[in-house]
Amino acid sequence: MIGGAQYLKELDYTARMTGEPYLYFETKVVAKLMQDKIEKEKMVDMIKKENLFQYKTKKSIDKIFNAVYKRLCVLDEYLLNIVANYNSQESKIIVLYGLMKTNRLFFEFMNEVFREKINERSYKLNKSDIMAFFDSKREQSEKVAKWHDYTLNKLSQVFTKTLLEAGLINNKVEKRIVIPSIDKGLIDHFIEIGDAAYIKAMMGDMII
């Protein structure tokens, strides 16, 4: 399991979420295979042969599997078990945590924009909030500065859809922030493993 939020600074900014979004269903599939201690290569074979992702073609399976597997590898056994075996708000939060843990740009958006919205009790997330965040990253990073407007608009759409699927906004139109109701034991677990920053990014500073 990878350490706290500090390590994210070692990751480069990436726009890969345009092709590797939230992927809740696929993440649960792979989590169950990981719990069964199946070797990584055999997992891919099983997913393809049994069409566990329920895709029409096998074209993108390898790419999606690798994205999901990377996110699951940052989870400990306690968190992995919840993702694999429970259809709950907690499992959705943990999948989002795995995404933030492996994607610096998305974590910084959650930490700098989403978290601050909650802290300020300003519960409407506008597209302008997301685009202003990207503008600030363009100023901070030469790599992001080179990205086309199309890429940033696509990322904005994916960020919004991710929040919707994770249950953190009410719909795509209004985009009103919904603070999730999750078990205190899970919050305490994030604190114990040194990842309070991630739960604050999703629920605001008042949660701790």
mmCIF file of N, CA, C and O in Angstrom, residues 63-145:
data_model
loop_
_atom_site.group_PDB
_atom_site.id
_atom_site.type_symbol
_atom_site.label_atom_id
_atom_site.label_comp_id
_atom_site.label_asym_id
_atom_site.label_seq_id
_atom_site.Cartn_x
_atom_site.Cartn_y
_atom_site.Cartn_z
ATOM 1 N N LYS A 63 -6.072 -2.036 -21.135
ATOM 2 C CA LYS A 63 -5.871 -0.669 -20.642
ATOM 3 C C LYS A 63 -6.693 -0.417 -19.382
ATOM 4 O O LYS A 63 -6.178 0.112 -18.379
ATOM 5 N N ILE A 64 -7.954 -0.799 -19.415
ATOM 6 C CA ILE A 64 -8.837 -0.562 -18.271
ATOM 7 C C ILE A 64 -8.408 -1.416 -17.086
ATOM 8 O O ILE A 64 -8.391 -0.943 -15.930
ATOM 9 N N PHE A 65 -8.055 -2.649 -17.342
ATOM 10 C CA PHE A 65 -7.594 -3.518 -16.248
ATOM 11 C C PHE A 65 -6.385 -2.903 -15.552
ATOM 12 O O PHE A 65 -6.327 -2.856 -14.314
ATOM 13 N N ASN A 66 -5.407 -2.459 -16.315
ATOM 14 C CA ASN A 66 -4.187 -1.896 -15.725
ATOM 15 C C ASN A 66 -4.488 -0.654 -14.883
ATOM 16 O O ASN A 66 -3.896 -0.460 -13.816
ATOM 17 N N ALA A 67 -5.429 0.161 -15.354
ATOM 18 C CA ALA A 67 -5.813 1.358 -14.594
ATOM 19 C C ALA A 67 -6.458 0.976 -13.267
ATOM 20 O O ALA A 67 -6.112 1.506 -12.207
ATOM 21 N N VAL A 68 -7.389 0.033 -13.331
ATOM 22 C CA VAL A 68 -8.105 -0.405 -12.136
ATOM 23 C C VAL A 68 -7.160 -1.119 -11.170
ATOM 24 O O VAL A 68 -7.204 -0.898 -9.948
ATOM 25 N N TYR A 69 -6.314 -1.977 -11.706
ATOM 26 C CA TYR A 69 -5.385 -2.744 -10.863
ATOM 27 C C TYR A 69 -4.447 -1.803 -10.104
ATOM 28 O O TYR A 69 -4.189 -1.998 -8.904
ATOM 29 N N LYS A 70 -3.972 -0.775 -10.781
ATOM 30 C CA LYS A 70 -3.091 0.203 -10.137
ATOM 31 C C LYS A 70 -3.787 0.883 -8.965
ATOM 32 O O LYS A 70 -3.198 1.071 -7.890
ATOM 33 N N ARG A 71 -5.044 1.243 -9.146
ATOM 34 C CA ARG A 71 -5.799 1.903 -8.082
ATOM 35 C C ARG A 71 -6.026 0.955 -6.901
ATOM 36 O O ARG A 71 -5.944 1.360 -5.732
ATOM 37 N N LEU A 72 -6.316 -0.311 -7.198
ATOM 38 C CA LEU A 72 -6.582 -1.276 -6.136
ATOM 39 C C LEU A 72 -5.327 -1.634 -5.350
ATOM 40 O O LEU A 72 -5.405 -1.999 -4.171
ATOM 41 N N CYS A 73 -4.191 -1.499 -5.984
ATOM 42 C CA CYS A 73 -2.934 -1.840 -5.311
ATOM 43 C C CYS A 73 -2.589 -0.864 -4.183
ATOM 44 O O CYS A 73 -1.725 -1.162 -3.357
ATOM 45 N N VAL A 74 -3.246 0.289 -4.135
ATOM 46 C CA VAL A 74 -2.978 1.234 -3.044
ATOM 47 C C VAL A 74 -3.872 0.959 -1.840
ATOM 48 O O VAL A 74 -3.764 1.624 -0.807
ATOM 49 N N LEU A 75 -4.786 -0.016 -1.954
ATOM 50 C CA LEU A 75 -5.699 -0.339 -0.863
ATOM 51 C C LEU A 75 -5.117 -1.425 0.033
ATOM 52 O O LEU A 75 -4.455 -2.341 -0.443
ATOM 53 N N ASP A 76 -5.405 -1.328 1.323
ATOM 54 C CA ASP A 76 -5.061 -2.429 2.217
ATOM 55 C C ASP A 76 -6.202 -3.459 2.196
ATOM 56 O O ASP A 76 -7.216 -3.269 1.514
ATOM 57 N N GLU A 77 -6.053 -4.550 2.923
ATOM 58 C CA GLU A 77 -7.034 -5.634 2.894
ATOM 59 C C GLU A 77 -8.409 -5.178 3.383
ATOM 60 O O GLU A 77 -9.440 -5.614 2.866
ATOM 61 N N TYR A 78 -8.423 -4.314 4.367
ATOM 62 C CA TYR A 78 -9.693 -3.820 4.912
ATOM 63 C C TYR A 78 -10.478 -3.063 3.840
ATOM 64 O O TYR A 78 -11.681 -3.305 3.636
ATOM 65 N N LEU A 79 -9.814 -2.154 3.145
ATOM 66 C CA LEU A 79 -10.469 -1.368 2.108
ATOM 67 C C LEU A 79 -10.823 -2.213 0.897
ATOM 68 O O LEU A 79 -11.906 -2.062 0.305
ATOM 69 N N LEU A 80 -9.928 -3.123 0.520
ATOM 70 C CA LEU A 80 -10.180 -4.006 -0.621
ATOM 71 C C LEU A 80 -11.416 -4.859 -0.377
ATOM 72 O O LEU A 80 -12.226 -5.071 -1.289
ATOM 73 N N ASN A 81 -11.589 -5.336 0.828
ATOM 74 C CA ASN A 81 -12.741 -6.175 1.160
ATOM 75 C C ASN A 81 -14.048 -5.414 0.989
ATOM 76 O O ASN A 81 -15.038 -5.962 0.479
ATOM 77 N N ILE A 82 -14.075 -4.151 1.383
ATOM 78 C CA ILE A 82 -15.295 -3.355 1.239
ATOM 79 C C ILE A 82 -15.632 -3.162 -0.236
ATOM 80 O O ILE A 82 -16.789 -3.298 -0.649
ATOM 81 N N VAL A 83 -14.627 -2.858 -1.051
ATOM 82 C CA VAL A 83 -14.868 -2.666 -2.489
ATOM 83 C C VAL A 83 -15.373 -3.952 -3.125
ATOM 84 O O VAL A 83 -16.322 -3.948 -3.915
ATOM 85 N N ALA A 84 -14.750 -5.073 -2.772
ATOM 86 C CA ALA A 84 -15.085 -6.346 -3.404
ATOM 87 C C ALA A 84 -16.464 -6.862 -3.024
ATOM 88 O O ALA A 84 -17.157 -7.448 -3.861
ATOM 89 N N ASN A 85 -16.878 -6.623 -1.798
ATOM 90 C CA ASN A 85 -18.040 -7.350 -1.274
ATOM 91 C C ASN A 85 -19.247 -6.510 -0.902
ATOM 92 O O ASN A 85 -20.284 -7.071 -0.530
ATOM 93 N N TYR A 86 -19.148 -5.190 -0.997
ATOM 94 C CA TYR A 86 -20.271 -4.355 -0.586
ATOM 95 C C TYR A 86 -20.637 -3.341 -1.666
ATOM 96 O O TYR A 86 -19.762 -2.680 -2.227
ATOM 97 N N ASN A 87 -21.933 -3.245 -1.939
ATOM 98 C CA ASN A 87 -22.444 -2.193 -2.817
ATOM 99 C C ASN A 87 -22.983 -1.091 -1.914
ATOM 100 O O ASN A 87 -24.147 -1.093 -1.524
ATOM 101 N N SER A 88 -22.135 -0.174 -1.549
ATOM 102 C CA SER A 88 -22.490 0.824 -0.551
ATOM 103 C C SER A 88 -21.806 2.141 -0.859
ATOM 104 O O SER A 88 -20.931 2.234 -1.722
ATOM 105 N N GLN A 89 -22.208 3.185 -0.136
ATOM 106 C CA GLN A 89 -21.540 4.474 -0.274
ATOM 107 C C GLN A 89 -20.080 4.356 0.100
ATOM 108 O O GLN A 89 -19.215 4.982 -0.508
ATOM 109 N N GLU A 90 -19.793 3.500 1.104
ATOM 110 C CA GLU A 90 -18.407 3.302 1.520
ATOM 111 C C GLU A 90 -17.554 2.747 0.386
ATOM 112 O O GLU A 90 -16.429 3.191 0.160
ATOM 113 N N SER A 91 -18.081 1.777 -0.346
ATOM 114 C CA SER A 91 -17.305 1.191 -1.450
ATOM 115 C C SER A 91 -17.062 2.218 -2.547
ATOM 116 O O SER A 91 -15.985 2.263 -3.155
ATOM 117 N N LYS A 92 -18.039 3.079 -2.801
ATOM 118 C CA LYS A 92 -17.873 4.125 -3.813
ATOM 119 C C LYS A 92 -16.804 5.128 -3.383
ATOM 120 O O LYS A 92 -16.000 5.579 -4.205
ATOM 121 N N ILE A 93 -16.802 5.470 -2.090
ATOM 122 C CA ILE A 93 -15.810 6.396 -1.560
ATOM 123 C C ILE A 93 -14.403 5.803 -1.674
ATOM 124 O O ILE A 93 -13.439 6.494 -2.031
ATOM 125 N N ILE A 94 -14.274 4.514 -1.400
ATOM 126 C CA ILE A 94 -12.956 3.873 -1.458
ATOM 127 C C ILE A 94 -12.452 3.799 -2.896
ATOM 128 O O ILE A 94 -11.259 3.985 -3.158
ATOM 129 N N VAL A 95 -13.342 3.533 -3.853
ATOM 130 C CA VAL A 95 -12.941 3.531 -5.261
ATOM 131 C C VAL A 95 -12.465 4.929 -5.664
ATOM 132 O O VAL A 95 -11.465 5.082 -6.383
ATOM 133 N N LEU A 96 -13.165 5.950 -5.189
ATOM 134 C CA LEU A 96 -12.745 7.327 -5.479
ATOM 135 C C LEU A 96 -11.396 7.626 -4.823
ATOM 136 O O LEU A 96 -10.547 8.301 -5.405
ATOM 137 N N TYR A 97 -11.206 7.133 -3.625
ATOM 138 C CA TYR A 97 -9.924 7.270 -2.916
ATOM 139 C C TYR A 97 -8.786 6.646 -3.731
ATOM 140 O O TYR A 97 -7.713 7.250 -3.887
ATOM 141 N N GLY A 98 -9.010 5.437 -4.274
ATOM 142 C CA GLY A 98 -7.992 4.794 -5.099
ATOM 143 C C GLY A 98 -7.651 5.602 -6.333
ATOM 144 O O GLY A 98 -6.492 5.656 -6.754
ATOM 145 N N LEU A 99 -8.658 6.254 -6.901
ATOM 146 C CA LEU A 99 -8.436 7.119 -8.054
ATOM 147 C C LEU A 99 -7.615 8.343 -7.659
ATOM 148 O O LEU A 99 -6.637 8.701 -8.335
ATOM 149 N N MET A 100 -7.993 9.003 -6.566
ATOM 150 C CA MET A 100 -7.243 10.172 -6.100
ATOM 151 C C MET A 100 -5.800 9.805 -5.752
ATOM 152 O O MET A 100 -4.870 10.564 -6.006
ATOM 153 N N LYS A 101 -5.643 8.628 -5.174
ATOM 154 C CA LYS A 101 -4.336 8.189 -4.686
ATOM 155 C C LYS A 101 -3.342 7.970 -5.828
ATOM 156 O O LYS A 101 -2.131 8.028 -5.634
ATOM 157 N N THR A 102 -3.855 7.738 -7.016
ATOM 158 C CA THR A 102 -2.997 7.442 -8.160
ATOM 159 C C THR A 102 -3.059 8.497 -9.251
ATOM 160 O O THR A 102 -2.478 8.315 -10.327
ATOM 161 N N ASN A 103 -3.782 9.592 -8.996
ATOM 162 C CA ASN A 103 -3.914 10.637 -10.004
ATOM 163 C C ASN A 103 -3.756 11.999 -9.330
ATOM 164 O O ASN A 103 -4.675 12.494 -8.662
ATOM 165 N N ARG A 104 -2.606 12.595 -9.480
ATOM 166 C CA ARG A 104 -2.288 13.855 -8.811
ATOM 167 C C ARG A 104 -3.250 14.974 -9.187
ATOM 168 O O ARG A 104 -3.709 15.728 -8.321
ATOM 169 N N LEU A 105 -3.566 15.092 -10.469
ATOM 170 C CA LEU A 105 -4.426 16.180 -10.923
ATOM 171 C C LEU A 105 -5.805 16.075 -10.285
ATOM 172 O O LEU A 105 -6.354 17.074 -9.794
ATOM 173 N N PHE A 106 -6.377 14.879 -10.255
ATOM 174 C CA PHE A 106 -7.714 14.720 -9.694
ATOM 175 C C PHE A 106 -7.701 14.946 -8.186
ATOM 176 O O PHE A 106 -8.619 15.564 -7.639
ATOM 177 N N PHE A 107 -6.667 14.469 -7.503
ATOM 178 C CA PHE A 107 -6.592 14.719 -6.059
ATOM 179 C C PHE A 107 -6.499 16.220 -5.776
ATOM 180 O O PHE A 107 -7.169 16.735 -4.876
ATOM 181 N N GLU A 108 -5.675 16.923 -6.536
ATOM 182 C CA GLU A 108 -5.531 18.358 -6.295
ATOM 183 C C GLU A 108 -6.832 19.096 -6.576
ATOM 184 O O GLU A 108 -7.173 20.063 -5.888
ATOM 185 N N PHE A 109 -7.589 18.641 -7.572
ATOM 186 C CA PHE A 109 -8.907 19.233 -7.820
ATOM 187 C C PHE A 109 -9.818 19.006 -6.617
ATOM 188 O O PHE A 109 -10.481 19.934 -6.135
ATOM 189 N N MET A 110 -9.853 17.779 -6.122
ATOM 190 C CA MET A 110 -10.703 17.470 -4.975
ATOM 191 C C MET A 110 -10.271 18.254 -3.737
ATOM 192 O O MET A 110 -11.109 18.760 -2.986
ATOM 193 N N ASN A 111 -8.977 18.379 -3.550
ATOM 194 C CA ASN A 111 -8.438 19.031 -2.363
ATOM 195 C C ASN A 111 -8.551 20.560 -2.425
ATOM 196 O O ASN A 111 -8.849 21.212 -1.421
ATOM 197 N N GLU A 112 -8.327 21.116 -3.613
ATOM 198 C CA GLU A 112 -8.292 22.564 -3.754
ATOM 199 C C GLU A 112 -9.636 23.181 -4.124
ATOM 200 O O GLU A 112 -9.876 24.364 -3.830
ATOM 201 N N VAL A 113 -10.496 22.417 -4.772
ATOM 202 C CA VAL A 113 -11.789 22.962 -5.222
ATOM 203 C C VAL A 113 -12.948 22.338 -4.441
ATOM 204 O O VAL A 113 -13.697 23.037 -3.758
ATOM 205 N N PHE A 114 -13.094 21.032 -4.530
ATOM 206 C CA PHE A 114 -14.236 20.365 -3.908
ATOM 207 C C PHE A 114 -14.227 20.554 -2.395
ATOM 208 O O PHE A 114 -15.236 20.927 -1.787
ATOM 209 N N ARG A 115 -13.096 20.301 -1.765
ATOM 210 C CA ARG A 115 -12.966 20.448 -0.304
ATOM 211 C C ARG A 115 -13.251 21.875 0.137
ATOM 212 O O ARG A 115 -13.958 22.107 1.125
ATOM 213 N N GLU A 116 -12.709 22.833 -0.594
ATOM 214 C CA GLU A 116 -12.911 24.234 -0.223
ATOM 215 C C GLU A 116 -14.367 24.659 -0.392
ATOM 216 O O GLU A 116 -14.867 25.489 0.380
ATOM 217 N N LYS A 117 -15.037 24.107 -1.381
ATOM 218 C CA LYS A 117 -16.464 24.390 -1.551
ATOM 219 C C LYS A 117 -17.236 23.977 -0.297
ATOM 220 O O LYS A 117 -18.094 24.715 0.204
ATOM 221 N N ILE A 118 -16.927 22.781 0.202
ATOM 222 C CA ILE A 118 -17.603 22.292 1.407
ATOM 223 C C ILE A 118 -17.242 23.162 2.608
ATOM 224 O O ILE A 118 -18.108 23.549 3.405
ATOM 225 N N ASN A 119 -15.960 23.467 2.749
ATOM 226 C CA ASN A 119 -15.516 24.278 3.892
ATOM 227 C C ASN A 119 -16.189 25.641 3.922
ATOM 228 O O ASN A 119 -16.490 26.189 4.992
ATOM 229 N N GLU A 120 -16.416 26.194 2.723
ATOM 230 C CA GLU A 120 -17.031 27.517 2.624
ATOM 231 C C GLU A 120 -18.558 27.455 2.606
ATOM 232 O O GLU A 120 -19.232 28.472 2.480
ATOM 233 N N ARG A 121 -19.101 26.219 2.691
ATOM 234 C CA ARG A 121 -20.554 25.989 2.635
ATOM 235 C C ARG A 121 -21.153 26.537 1.338
ATOM 236 O O ARG A 121 -22.275 27.058 1.311
ATOM 237 N N SER A 122 -20.375 26.435 0.277
ATOM 238 C CA SER A 122 -20.829 26.821 -1.055
ATOM 239 C C SER A 122 -20.995 25.536 -1.854
ATOM 240 O O SER A 122 -20.036 25.029 -2.436
ATOM 241 N N TYR A 123 -22.205 25.002 -1.864
ATOM 242 C CA TYR A 123 -22.400 23.621 -2.281
ATOM 243 C C TYR A 123 -22.726 23.431 -3.763
ATOM 244 O O TYR A 123 -23.065 22.328 -4.173
ATOM 245 N N LYS A 124 -22.600 24.466 -4.558
ATOM 246 C CA LYS A 124 -22.831 24.319 -5.994
ATOM 247 C C LYS A 124 -21.499 24.328 -6.729
ATOM 248 O O LYS A 124 -20.711 25.269 -6.599
ATOM 249 N N LEU A 125 -21.256 23.263 -7.487
ATOM 250 C CA LEU A 125 -20.025 23.153 -8.260
ATOM 251 C C LEU A 125 -20.302 23.558 -9.703
ATOM 252 O O LEU A 125 -21.071 22.902 -10.411
ATOM 253 N N ASN A 126 -19.706 24.648 -10.140
ATOM 254 C CA ASN A 126 -19.906 25.128 -11.504
ATOM 255 C C ASN A 126 -18.773 24.671 -12.420
ATOM 256 O O ASN A 126 -17.656 24.406 -11.957
ATOM 257 N N LYS A 127 -19.075 24.605 -13.701
ATOM 258 C CA LYS A 127 -18.022 24.280 -14.660
ATOM 259 C C LYS A 127 -16.906 25.315 -14.585
ATOM 260 O O LYS A 127 -15.722 24.987 -14.742
ATOM 261 N N SER A 128 -17.269 26.554 -14.305
ATOM 262 C CA SER A 128 -16.273 27.617 -14.200
ATOM 263 C C SER A 128 -15.289 27.343 -13.065
ATOM 264 O O SER A 128 -14.119 27.723 -13.139
ATOM 265 N N ASP A 129 -15.745 26.669 -11.997
ATOM 266 C CA ASP A 129 -14.854 26.298 -10.892
ATOM 267 C C ASP A 129 -13.795 25.313 -11.377
ATOM 268 O O ASP A 129 -12.614 25.425 -11.035
ATOM 269 N N ILE A 130 -14.246 24.351 -12.184
ATOM 270 C CA ILE A 130 -13.321 23.331 -12.700
ATOM 271 C C ILE A 130 -12.341 23.948 -13.681
ATOM 272 O O ILE A 130 -11.134 23.685 -13.632
ATOM 273 N N MET A 131 -12.842 24.803 -14.578
ATOM 274 C CA MET A 131 -11.973 25.406 -15.585
ATOM 275 C C MET A 131 -10.993 26.386 -14.946
ATOM 276 O O MET A 131 -9.848 26.514 -15.406
ATOM 277 N N ALA A 132 -11.410 27.083 -13.892
ATOM 278 C CA ALA A 132 -10.491 27.974 -13.177
ATOM 279 C C ALA A 132 -9.368 27.164 -12.535
ATOM 280 O O ALA A 132 -8.209 27.615 -12.484
ATOM 281 N N PHE A 133 -9.701 25.979 -12.052
ATOM 282 C CA PHE A 133 -8.686 25.090 -11.497
ATOM 283 C C PHE A 133 -7.669 24.711 -12.579
ATOM 284 O O PHE A 133 -6.455 24.755 -12.356
ATOM 285 N N PHE A 134 -8.156 24.356 -13.755
ATOM 286 C CA PHE A 134 -7.248 23.999 -14.854
ATOM 287 C C PHE A 134 -6.378 25.186 -15.263
ATOM 288 O O PHE A 134 -5.197 25.022 -15.588
ATOM 289 N N ASP A 135 -6.958 26.373 -15.262
ATOM 290 C CA ASP A 135 -6.177 27.571 -15.598
ATOM 291 C C ASP A 135 -5.020 27.754 -14.611
ATOM 292 O O ASP A 135 -3.898 28.107 -15.006
ATOM 293 N N SER A 136 -5.284 27.502 -13.333
ATOM 294 C CA SER A 136 -4.224 27.641 -12.325
ATOM 295 C C SER A 136 -3.140 26.587 -12.543
ATOM 296 O O SER A 136 -1.951 26.865 -12.354
ATOM 297 N N LYS A 137 -3.537 25.396 -12.961
ATOM 298 C CA LYS A 137 -2.555 24.336 -13.208
ATOM 299 C C LYS A 137 -1.733 24.637 -14.464
ATOM 300 O O LYS A 137 -0.558 24.264 -14.555
ATOM 301 N N ARG A 138 -2.340 25.306 -15.419
ATOM 302 C CA ARG A 138 -1.599 25.722 -16.613
ATOM 303 C C ARG A 138 -0.474 26.689 -16.246
ATOM 304 O O ARG A 138 0.599 26.666 -16.826
ATOM 305 N N GLU A 139 -0.743 27.526 -15.259
ATOM 306 C CA GLU A 139 0.271 28.479 -14.802
ATOM 307 C C GLU A 139 1.375 27.796 -14.001
ATOM 308 O O GLU A 139 2.523 28.240 -14.005
ATOM 309 N N GLN A 140 1.024 26.695 -13.345
ATOM 310 C CA GLN A 140 1.975 25.991 -12.479
ATOM 311 C C GLN A 140 2.791 24.931 -13.208
ATOM 312 O O GLN A 140 3.885 24.575 -12.779
ATOM 313 N N SER A 141 2.231 24.401 -14.298
ATOM 314 C CA SER A 141 2.856 23.257 -14.968
ATOM 315 C C SER A 141 3.003 23.491 -16.467
ATOM 316 O O SER A 141 2.020 23.780 -17.163
ATOM 317 N N GLU A 142 4.210 23.333 -16.967
ATOM 318 C CA GLU A 142 4.436 23.460 -18.412
ATOM 319 C C GLU A 142 3.707 22.361 -19.171
ATOM 320 O O GLU A 142 3.244 22.577 -20.296
ATOM 321 N N LYS A 143 3.601 21.199 -18.560
ATOM 322 C CA LYS A 143 2.921 20.082 -19.221
ATOM 323 C C LYS A 143 1.444 20.382 -19.411
ATOM 324 O O LYS A 143 0.902 20.219 -20.511
ATOM 325 N N VAL A 144 0.777 20.824 -18.351
ATOM 326 C CA VAL A 144 -0.648 21.138 -18.454
ATOM 327 C C VAL A 144 -0.864 22.316 -19.395
ATOM 328 O O VAL A 144 -1.858 22.364 -20.127
ATOM 329 N N ALA A 145 0.063 23.253 -19.411
ATOM 330 C CA ALA A 145 -0.051 24.424 -20.294
ATOM 331 C C ALA A 145 -0.099 24.027 -21.764
ATOM 332 O O ALA A 145 -0.655 24.758 -22.592
#
